[in-house]
Short mmCIF file of C-alpha atoms in Angstrom, two decimals:
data_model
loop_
_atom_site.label_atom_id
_atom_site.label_comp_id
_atom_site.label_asym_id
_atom_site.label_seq_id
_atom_site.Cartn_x
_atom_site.Cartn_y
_atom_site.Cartn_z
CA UNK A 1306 -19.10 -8.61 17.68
CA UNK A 1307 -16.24 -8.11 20.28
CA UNK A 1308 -16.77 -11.93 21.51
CA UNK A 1309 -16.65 -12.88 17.73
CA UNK A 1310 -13.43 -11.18 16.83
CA UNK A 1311 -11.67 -12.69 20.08
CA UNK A 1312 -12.94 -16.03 18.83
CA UNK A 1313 -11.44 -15.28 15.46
CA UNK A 1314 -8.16 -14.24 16.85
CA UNK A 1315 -7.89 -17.40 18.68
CA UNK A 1316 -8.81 -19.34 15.35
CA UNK A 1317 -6.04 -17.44 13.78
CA UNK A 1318 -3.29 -18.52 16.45
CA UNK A 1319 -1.79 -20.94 14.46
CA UNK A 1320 -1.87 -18.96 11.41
CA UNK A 1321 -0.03 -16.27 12.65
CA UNK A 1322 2.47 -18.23 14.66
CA UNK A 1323 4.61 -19.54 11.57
CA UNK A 1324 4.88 -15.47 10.30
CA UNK A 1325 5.95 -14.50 14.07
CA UNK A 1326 8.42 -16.99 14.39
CA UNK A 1327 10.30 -16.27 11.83
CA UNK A 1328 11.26 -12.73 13.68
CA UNK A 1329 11.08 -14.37 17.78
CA UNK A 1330 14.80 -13.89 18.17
CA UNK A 1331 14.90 -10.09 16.65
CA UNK A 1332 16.87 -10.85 13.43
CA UNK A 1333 16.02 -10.16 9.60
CA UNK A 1334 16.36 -11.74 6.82
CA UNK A 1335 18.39 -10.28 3.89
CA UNK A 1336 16.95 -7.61 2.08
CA UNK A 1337 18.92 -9.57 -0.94
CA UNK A 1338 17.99 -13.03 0.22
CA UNK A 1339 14.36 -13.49 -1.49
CA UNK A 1340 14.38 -17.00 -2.97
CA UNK A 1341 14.17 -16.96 -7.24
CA UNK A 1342 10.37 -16.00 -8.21
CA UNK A 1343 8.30 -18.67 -10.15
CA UNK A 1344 7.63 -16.74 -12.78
CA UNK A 1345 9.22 -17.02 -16.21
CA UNK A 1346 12.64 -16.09 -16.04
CA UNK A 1347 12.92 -12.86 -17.25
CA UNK A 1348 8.99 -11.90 -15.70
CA UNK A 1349 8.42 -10.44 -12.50
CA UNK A 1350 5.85 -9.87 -9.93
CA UNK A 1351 5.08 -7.06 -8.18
CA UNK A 1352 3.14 -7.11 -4.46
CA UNK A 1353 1.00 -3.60 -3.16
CA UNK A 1354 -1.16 -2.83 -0.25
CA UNK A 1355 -3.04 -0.06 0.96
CA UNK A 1356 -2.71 2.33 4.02
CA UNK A 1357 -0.58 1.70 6.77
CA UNK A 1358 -2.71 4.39 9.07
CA UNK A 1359 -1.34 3.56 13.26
CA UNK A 1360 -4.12 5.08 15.41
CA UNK A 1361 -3.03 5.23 19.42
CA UNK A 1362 -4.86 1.56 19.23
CA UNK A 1363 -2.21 0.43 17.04
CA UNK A 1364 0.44 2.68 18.75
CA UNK A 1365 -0.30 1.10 21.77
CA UNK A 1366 -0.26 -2.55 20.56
CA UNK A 1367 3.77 -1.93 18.64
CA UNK A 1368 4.84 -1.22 22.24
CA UNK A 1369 2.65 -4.27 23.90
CA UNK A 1370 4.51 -6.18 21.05
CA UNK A 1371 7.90 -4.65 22.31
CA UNK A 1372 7.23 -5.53 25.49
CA UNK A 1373 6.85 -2.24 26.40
CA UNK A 1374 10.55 -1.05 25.43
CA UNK A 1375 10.26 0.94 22.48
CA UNK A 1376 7.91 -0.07 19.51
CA UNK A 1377 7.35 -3.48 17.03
CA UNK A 1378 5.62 -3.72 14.48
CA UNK A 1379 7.03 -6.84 12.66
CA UNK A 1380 4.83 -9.19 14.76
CA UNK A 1381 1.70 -7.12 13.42
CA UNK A 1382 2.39 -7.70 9.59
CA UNK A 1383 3.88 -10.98 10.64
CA UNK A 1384 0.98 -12.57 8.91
CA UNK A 1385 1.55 -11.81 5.20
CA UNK A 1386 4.63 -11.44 5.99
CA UNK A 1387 5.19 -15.18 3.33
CA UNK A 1388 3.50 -13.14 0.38
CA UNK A 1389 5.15 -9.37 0.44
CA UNK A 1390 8.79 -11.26 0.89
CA UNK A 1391 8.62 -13.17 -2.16
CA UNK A 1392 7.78 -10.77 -4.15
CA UNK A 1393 10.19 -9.01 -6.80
CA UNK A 1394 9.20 -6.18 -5.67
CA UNK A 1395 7.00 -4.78 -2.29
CA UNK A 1396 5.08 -1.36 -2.36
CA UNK A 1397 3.08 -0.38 0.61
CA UNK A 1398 1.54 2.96 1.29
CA UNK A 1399 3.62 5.05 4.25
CA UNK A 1400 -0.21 7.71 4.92
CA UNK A 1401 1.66 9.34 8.30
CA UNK A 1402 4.75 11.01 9.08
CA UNK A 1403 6.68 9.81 11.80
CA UNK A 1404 7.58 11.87 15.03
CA UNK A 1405 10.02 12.22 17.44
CA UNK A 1406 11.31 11.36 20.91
CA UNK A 1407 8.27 9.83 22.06
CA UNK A 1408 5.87 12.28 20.72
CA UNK A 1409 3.29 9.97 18.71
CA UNK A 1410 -0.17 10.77 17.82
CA UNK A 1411 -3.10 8.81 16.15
CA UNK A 1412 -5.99 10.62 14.24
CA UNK A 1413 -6.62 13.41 13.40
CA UNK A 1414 -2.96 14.78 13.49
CA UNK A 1415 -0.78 11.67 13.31
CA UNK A 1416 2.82 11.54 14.12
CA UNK A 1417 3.86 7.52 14.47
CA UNK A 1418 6.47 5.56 15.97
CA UNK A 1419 9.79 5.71 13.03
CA UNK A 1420 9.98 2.10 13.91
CA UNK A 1421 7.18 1.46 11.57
CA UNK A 1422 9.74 1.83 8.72
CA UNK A 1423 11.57 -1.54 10.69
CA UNK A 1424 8.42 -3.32 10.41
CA UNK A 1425 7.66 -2.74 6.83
CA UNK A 1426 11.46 -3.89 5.89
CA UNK A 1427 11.41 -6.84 7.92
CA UNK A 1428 7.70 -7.42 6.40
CA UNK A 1429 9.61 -7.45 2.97
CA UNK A 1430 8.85 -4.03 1.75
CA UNK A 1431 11.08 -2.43 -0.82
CA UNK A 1432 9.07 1.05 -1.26
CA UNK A 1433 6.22 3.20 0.08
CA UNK A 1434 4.20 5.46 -1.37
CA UNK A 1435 4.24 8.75 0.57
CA UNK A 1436 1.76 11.04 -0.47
CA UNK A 1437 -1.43 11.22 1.56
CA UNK A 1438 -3.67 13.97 3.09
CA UNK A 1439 -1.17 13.59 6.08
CA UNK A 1440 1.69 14.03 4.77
CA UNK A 1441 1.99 17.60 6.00
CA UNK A 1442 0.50 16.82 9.58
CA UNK A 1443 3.85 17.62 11.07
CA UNK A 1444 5.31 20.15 8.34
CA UNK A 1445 8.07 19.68 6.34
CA UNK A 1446 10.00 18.54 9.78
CA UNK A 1447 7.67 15.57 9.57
CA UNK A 1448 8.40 14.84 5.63
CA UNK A 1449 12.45 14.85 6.43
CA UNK A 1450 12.04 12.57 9.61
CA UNK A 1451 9.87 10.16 7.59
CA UNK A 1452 12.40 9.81 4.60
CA UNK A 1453 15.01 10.09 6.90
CA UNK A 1454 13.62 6.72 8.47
CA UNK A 1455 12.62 5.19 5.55
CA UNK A 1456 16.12 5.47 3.79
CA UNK A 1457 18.25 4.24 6.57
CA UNK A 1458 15.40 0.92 6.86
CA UNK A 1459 16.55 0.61 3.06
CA UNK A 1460 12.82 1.25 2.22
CA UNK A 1461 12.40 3.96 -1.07
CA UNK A 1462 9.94 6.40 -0.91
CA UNK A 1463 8.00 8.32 -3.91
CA UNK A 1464 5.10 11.24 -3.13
CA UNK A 1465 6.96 13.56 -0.92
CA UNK A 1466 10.36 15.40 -0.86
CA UNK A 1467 13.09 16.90 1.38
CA UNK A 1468 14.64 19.18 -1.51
CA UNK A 1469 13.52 20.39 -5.03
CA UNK A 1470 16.14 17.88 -6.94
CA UNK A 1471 14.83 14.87 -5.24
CA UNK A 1472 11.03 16.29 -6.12
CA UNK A 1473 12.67 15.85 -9.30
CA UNK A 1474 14.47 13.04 -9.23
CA UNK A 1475 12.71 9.44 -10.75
CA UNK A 1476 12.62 7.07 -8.53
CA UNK A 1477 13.59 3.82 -10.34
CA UNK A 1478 13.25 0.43 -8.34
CA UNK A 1479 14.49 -3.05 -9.26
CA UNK A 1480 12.45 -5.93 -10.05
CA UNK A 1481 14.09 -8.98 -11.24
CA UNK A 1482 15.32 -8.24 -14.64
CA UNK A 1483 13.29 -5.09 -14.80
CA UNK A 1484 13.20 -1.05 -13.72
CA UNK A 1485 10.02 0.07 -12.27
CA UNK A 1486 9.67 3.44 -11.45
CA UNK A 1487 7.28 4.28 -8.97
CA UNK A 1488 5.16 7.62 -8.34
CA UNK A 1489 2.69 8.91 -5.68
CA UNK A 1490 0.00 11.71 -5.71
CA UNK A 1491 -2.53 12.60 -3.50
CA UNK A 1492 -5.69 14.73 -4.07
CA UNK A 1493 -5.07 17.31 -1.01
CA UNK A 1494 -3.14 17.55 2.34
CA UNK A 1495 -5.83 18.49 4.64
CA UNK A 1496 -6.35 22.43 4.03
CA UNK A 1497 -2.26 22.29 5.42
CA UNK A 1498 -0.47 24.69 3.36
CA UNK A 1499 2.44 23.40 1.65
CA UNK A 1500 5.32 24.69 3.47
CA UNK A 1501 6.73 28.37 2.61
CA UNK A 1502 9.03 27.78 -0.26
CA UNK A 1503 9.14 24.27 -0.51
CA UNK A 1504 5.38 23.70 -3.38
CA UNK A 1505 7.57 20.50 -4.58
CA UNK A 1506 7.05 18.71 -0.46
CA UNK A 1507 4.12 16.66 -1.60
CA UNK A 1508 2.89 15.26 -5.16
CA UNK A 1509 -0.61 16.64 -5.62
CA UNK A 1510 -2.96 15.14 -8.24
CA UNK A 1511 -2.69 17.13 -11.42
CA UNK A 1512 -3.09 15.38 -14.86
CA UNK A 1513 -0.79 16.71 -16.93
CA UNK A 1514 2.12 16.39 -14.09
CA UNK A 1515 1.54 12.60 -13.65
CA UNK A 1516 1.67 12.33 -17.37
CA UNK A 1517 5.40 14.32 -17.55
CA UNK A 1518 6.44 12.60 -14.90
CA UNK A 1519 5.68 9.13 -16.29
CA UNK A 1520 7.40 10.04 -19.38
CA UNK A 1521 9.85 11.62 -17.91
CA UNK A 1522 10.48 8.07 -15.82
CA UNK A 1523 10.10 6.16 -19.34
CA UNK A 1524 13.28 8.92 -20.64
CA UNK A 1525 15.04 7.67 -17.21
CA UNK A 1526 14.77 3.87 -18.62
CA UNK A 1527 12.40 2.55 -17.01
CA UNK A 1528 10.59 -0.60 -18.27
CA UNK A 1529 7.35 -0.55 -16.14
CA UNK A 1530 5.66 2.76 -14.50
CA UNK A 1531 3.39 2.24 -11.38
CA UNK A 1532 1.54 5.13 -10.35
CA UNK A 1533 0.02 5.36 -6.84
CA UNK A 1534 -2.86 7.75 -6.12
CA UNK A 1535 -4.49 8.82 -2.72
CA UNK A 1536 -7.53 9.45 -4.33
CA UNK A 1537 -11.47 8.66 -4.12
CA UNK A 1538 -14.55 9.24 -1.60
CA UNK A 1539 -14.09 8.26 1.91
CA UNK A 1540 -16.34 5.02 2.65
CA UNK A 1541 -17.45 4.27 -0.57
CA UNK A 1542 -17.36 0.96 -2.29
CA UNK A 1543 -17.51 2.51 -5.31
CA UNK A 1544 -15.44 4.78 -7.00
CA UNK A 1545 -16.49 7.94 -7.78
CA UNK A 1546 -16.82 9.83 -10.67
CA UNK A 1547 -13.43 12.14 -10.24
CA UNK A 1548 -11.69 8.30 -10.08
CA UNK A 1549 -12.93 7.00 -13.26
CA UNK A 1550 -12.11 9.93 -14.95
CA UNK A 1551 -9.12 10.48 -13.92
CA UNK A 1552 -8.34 6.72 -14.33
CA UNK A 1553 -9.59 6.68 -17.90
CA UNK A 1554 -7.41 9.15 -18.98
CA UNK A 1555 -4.26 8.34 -17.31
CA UNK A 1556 -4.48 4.87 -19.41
CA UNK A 1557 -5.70 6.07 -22.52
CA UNK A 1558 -2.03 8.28 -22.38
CA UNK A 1559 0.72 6.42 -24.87
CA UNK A 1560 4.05 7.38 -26.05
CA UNK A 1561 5.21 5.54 -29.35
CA UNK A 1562 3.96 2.07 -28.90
CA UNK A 1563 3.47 2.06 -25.11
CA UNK A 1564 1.30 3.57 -22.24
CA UNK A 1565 2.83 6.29 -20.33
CA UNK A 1566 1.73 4.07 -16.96
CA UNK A 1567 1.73 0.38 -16.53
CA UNK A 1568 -0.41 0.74 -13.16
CA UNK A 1569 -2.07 2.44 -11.09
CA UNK A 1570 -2.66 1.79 -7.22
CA UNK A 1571 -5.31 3.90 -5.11
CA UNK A 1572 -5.67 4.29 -1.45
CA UNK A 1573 -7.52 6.64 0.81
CA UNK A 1574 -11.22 5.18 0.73
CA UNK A 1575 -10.43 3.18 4.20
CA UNK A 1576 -12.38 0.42 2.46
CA UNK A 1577 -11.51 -2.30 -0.46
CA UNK A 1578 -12.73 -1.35 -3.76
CA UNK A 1579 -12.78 -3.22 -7.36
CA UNK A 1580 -10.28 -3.76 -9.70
CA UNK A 1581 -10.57 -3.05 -13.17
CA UNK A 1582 -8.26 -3.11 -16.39
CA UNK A 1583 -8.97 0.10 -18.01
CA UNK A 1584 -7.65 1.02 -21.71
CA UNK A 1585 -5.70 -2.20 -21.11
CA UNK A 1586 -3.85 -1.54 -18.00
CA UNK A 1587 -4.88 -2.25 -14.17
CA UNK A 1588 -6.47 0.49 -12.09
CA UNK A 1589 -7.07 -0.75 -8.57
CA UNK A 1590 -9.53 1.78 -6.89
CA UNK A 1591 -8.40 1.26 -3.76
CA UNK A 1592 -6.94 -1.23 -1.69
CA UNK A 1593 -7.97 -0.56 2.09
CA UNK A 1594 -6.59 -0.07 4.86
CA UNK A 1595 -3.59 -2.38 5.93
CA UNK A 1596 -3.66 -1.36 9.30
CA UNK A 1597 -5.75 0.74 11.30
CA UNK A 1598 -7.13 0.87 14.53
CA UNK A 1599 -11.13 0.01 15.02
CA UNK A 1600 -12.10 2.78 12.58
CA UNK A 1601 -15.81 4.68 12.72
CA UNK A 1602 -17.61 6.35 9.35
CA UNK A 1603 -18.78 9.75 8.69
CA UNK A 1604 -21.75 8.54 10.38
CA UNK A 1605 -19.56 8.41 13.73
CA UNK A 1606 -20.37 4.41 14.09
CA UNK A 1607 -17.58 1.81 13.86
CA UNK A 1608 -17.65 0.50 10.64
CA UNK A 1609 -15.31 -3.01 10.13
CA UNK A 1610 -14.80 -2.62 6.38
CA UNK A 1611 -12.44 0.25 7.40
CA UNK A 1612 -9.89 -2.91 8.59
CA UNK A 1613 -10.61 -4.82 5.63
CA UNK A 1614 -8.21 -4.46 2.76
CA UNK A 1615 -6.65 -6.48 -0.38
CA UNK A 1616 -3.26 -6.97 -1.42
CA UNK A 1617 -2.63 -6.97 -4.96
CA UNK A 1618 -0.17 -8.93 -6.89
CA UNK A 1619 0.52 -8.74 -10.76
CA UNK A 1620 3.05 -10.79 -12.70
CA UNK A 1621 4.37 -9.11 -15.65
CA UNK A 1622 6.04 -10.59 -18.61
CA UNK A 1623 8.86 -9.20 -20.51
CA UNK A 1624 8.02 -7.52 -23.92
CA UNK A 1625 7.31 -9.72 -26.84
CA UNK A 1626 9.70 -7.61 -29.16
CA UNK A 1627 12.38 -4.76 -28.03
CA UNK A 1628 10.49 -1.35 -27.19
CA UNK A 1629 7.19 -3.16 -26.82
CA UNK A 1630 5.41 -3.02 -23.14
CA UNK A 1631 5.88 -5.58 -20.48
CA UNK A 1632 2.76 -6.83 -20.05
CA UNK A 1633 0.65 -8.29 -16.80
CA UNK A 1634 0.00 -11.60 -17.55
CA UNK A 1635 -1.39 -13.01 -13.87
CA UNK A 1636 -3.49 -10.31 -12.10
CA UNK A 1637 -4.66 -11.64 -8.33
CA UNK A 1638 -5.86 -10.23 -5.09
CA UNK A 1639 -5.37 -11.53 -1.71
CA UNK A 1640 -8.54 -10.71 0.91
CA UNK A 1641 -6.83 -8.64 4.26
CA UNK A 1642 -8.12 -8.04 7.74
CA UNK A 1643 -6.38 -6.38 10.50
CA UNK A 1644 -7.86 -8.13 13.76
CA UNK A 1645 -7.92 -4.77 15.99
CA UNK A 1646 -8.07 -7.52 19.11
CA UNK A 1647 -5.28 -9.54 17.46
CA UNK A 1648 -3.17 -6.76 16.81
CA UNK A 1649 -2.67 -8.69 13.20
CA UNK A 1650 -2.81 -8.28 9.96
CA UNK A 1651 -4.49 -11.39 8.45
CA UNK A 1652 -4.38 -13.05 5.39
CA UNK A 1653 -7.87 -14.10 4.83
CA UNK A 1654 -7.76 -17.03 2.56
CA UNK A 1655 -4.85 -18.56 4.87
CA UNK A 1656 -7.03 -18.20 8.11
CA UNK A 1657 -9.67 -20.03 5.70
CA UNK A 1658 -7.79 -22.83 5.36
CA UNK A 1659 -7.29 -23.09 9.17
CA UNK A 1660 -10.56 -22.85 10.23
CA UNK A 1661 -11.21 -19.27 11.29
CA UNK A 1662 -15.14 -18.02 10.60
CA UNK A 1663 -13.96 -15.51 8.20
CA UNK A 1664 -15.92 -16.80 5.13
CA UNK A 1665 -18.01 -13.89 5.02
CA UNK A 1666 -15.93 -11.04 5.45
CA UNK A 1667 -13.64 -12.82 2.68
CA UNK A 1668 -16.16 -13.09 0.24
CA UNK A 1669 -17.57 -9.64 0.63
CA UNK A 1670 -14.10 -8.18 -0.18
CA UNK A 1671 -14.27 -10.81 -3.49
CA UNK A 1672 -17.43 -9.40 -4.25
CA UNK A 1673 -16.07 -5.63 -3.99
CA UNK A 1674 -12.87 -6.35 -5.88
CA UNK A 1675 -14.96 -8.05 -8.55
CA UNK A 1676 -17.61 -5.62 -8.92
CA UNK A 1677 -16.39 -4.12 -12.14
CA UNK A 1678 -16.29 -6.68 -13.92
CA UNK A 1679 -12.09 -7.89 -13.76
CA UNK A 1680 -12.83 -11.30 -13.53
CA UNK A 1681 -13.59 -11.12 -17.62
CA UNK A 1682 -10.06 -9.76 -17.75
CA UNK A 1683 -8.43 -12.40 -15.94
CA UNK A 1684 -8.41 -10.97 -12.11
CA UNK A 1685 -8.75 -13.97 -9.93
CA UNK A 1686 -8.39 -14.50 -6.37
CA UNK A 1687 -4.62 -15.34 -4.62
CA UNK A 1688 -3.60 -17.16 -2.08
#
């Protein structure tokens, strides 16, 4: 396996290289200077992917990539670097707080490198999800570091809180011509005890809040709600029941003429798993992990689907009359690997195309992200 994946990451050389070079002498682009999408003119299209989760592994390779002065991770999401950028709009999921003056940790208690924030800018990354089960791993000093971080990358945030009027506050995102507002939950923090005082420092799942809070969004003006949960059973292709229920009655939620949520994005699983358009609107289970170091299951053996991921990408089109919904007229996934000898996230369909052996490893994340059935609804595979 080892001699495989070095072989792979050789493959992927060229692949890689065009992402990297873009960021060889240090500088970013724009955050302003995406080119126009291809979409209709007044549509939009909206890029996610699933946890960004640095073990000491990965730790260890953002220094490497600094060359050993301070910490990089552009080079490692170098790779898809082309599809998050041209996006209208970027959401990744932020699962750790960031630490301070040197004082990183991977699993179980993670505190990483606030230069990740740089990385996921530069990658093309507008907003993060930030509620996870480690949210609270360094207390609330952890949340206000992280959001700290994220706002001065110009990266928004949506899950966790520094005060009780931003808990309350909607966060409302461009894309294109429309507002999306974007919210995060997750199902626990760990047995951590929200801190003393502050109950609004992490999102937790609870039906009825999601719901007021996407209406709430709607009454704000926005056009398009995306909901992000940290949700499911840890290494399980399948969702589980507490998913699907959850899921089912999320969409089946309307105000007026339109849903109360547009979309809804799940992470936490540490593996890919399906897509499917419930009640009319998107649910993806789970999207995998973006990066993560080599990653073991609960039955302590390394398992690779836990570095196998998908991004997903839905193009929405504006309402057909005034008040009606914007609607997702292209849904795709794009196949993910993070190389753990690489150091690299890969886009699998890309490395295809230049001859890496990654046929099978693409085609079982296909097979996952299909297994609901989405491909009757119009889910196909991207590029």
């Amino acid at each position: 396996m080892i001699a495989r994946r070095r072989q792979l990451a050789l493959a992927l050389t060229a692949v890689l290289a065009a992402g990297a070079a873009c960021q060889a002498d240090g500088r970013e682009e724009p955050r302003g200077g995406r080119p126009a999408p291809s979409t209709a003119a007044r549509g939009f299209t909206l890029v996610a992917s699933g946890d960004v989760l640095p073990h000491s592994s990965i730790i260890d390779r953002a220094r490497f990539d600094a060359d050993g002065t301070g910490y990089d991770f552009r080079p490692m999401l170098s790779g898809v670097r082309p599809v998050v950028s041209r996006a209208d709009l970027a959401l990744c999921h932020m699962e750790t707080v960031y630490g301070a003056d040197g004082h990183y940790t991977g699993y179980p208690t993670f505190k990483s490198p606030p230069e990740v924030a740089r990385g996921l800018a530069a990658t093309g990354y507008d907003g993060c999800s930030t509620a996870s089960n480690h949210t609270l791993d360094d207390g609330a000093d952890g949340i206000r570091r992280t959001l700290d971080t994220l706002d001065r990358a110009g990266v928004r945030h949506a899950g966790s809180a520094r005060s009780e009027q931003e808990a309350r506050s909607v966060p409302i995102l461009r894309a294109g011509p429309a507002q999306v507002a974007h919210l995060a939950y997750t199902y626990g923090t760990n047995g951590i005890p929200l801190p003393p005082g502050q109950p609004w420092a992490v999102n937790l799942i609870d039906e009825a809040a999601i719901l007021a809070d996407a209406r709430a969004a709607r009454e704000a003006g926005a056009d398009v709600v995306v909901v992000s949960l940290h949700w499911g059973t840890e290494w399980q292709d399948a969702p589980d029941d507490q998913q699907l229920a959850l899921a089912r009655t999320l969409t089946a939620a309307h105000s007026g003429r339109r849903p109360d949520i547009d979309l809804i994005l799940g992470t936490h699983a540490h593996v890919p798993q399906a897509y499917e358009k419930v009640n009319g609107t998107w649910v993806v289970y789970g999207m995998g992990d973006q990066i993560a170091g080599e990653m073991r299951n609960h039955a302590g053996l390394a398992d690779p689907r836990g570095n196998q991921s998908t991004l997903a990408r839905f193009t929405f089109a504006p309402p057909a009359r005034p008040g009606g919904r914007w609607e997702v007229k292209r849904a795709e996934f794009v196949p993910q690997l993070f190389d753990v000898d690489a150091g690299r996230v890969v886009n699998l369909n890309r490395a295809l195309a230049q001859g890496a052996d990654v046929r099978a490893v693409r085609d079982r994340i296909r097979d996952v992200a299909l297994s609901r059935g989405a491909a009757a609804d119009g889910l196909v595979m991207g590029e």
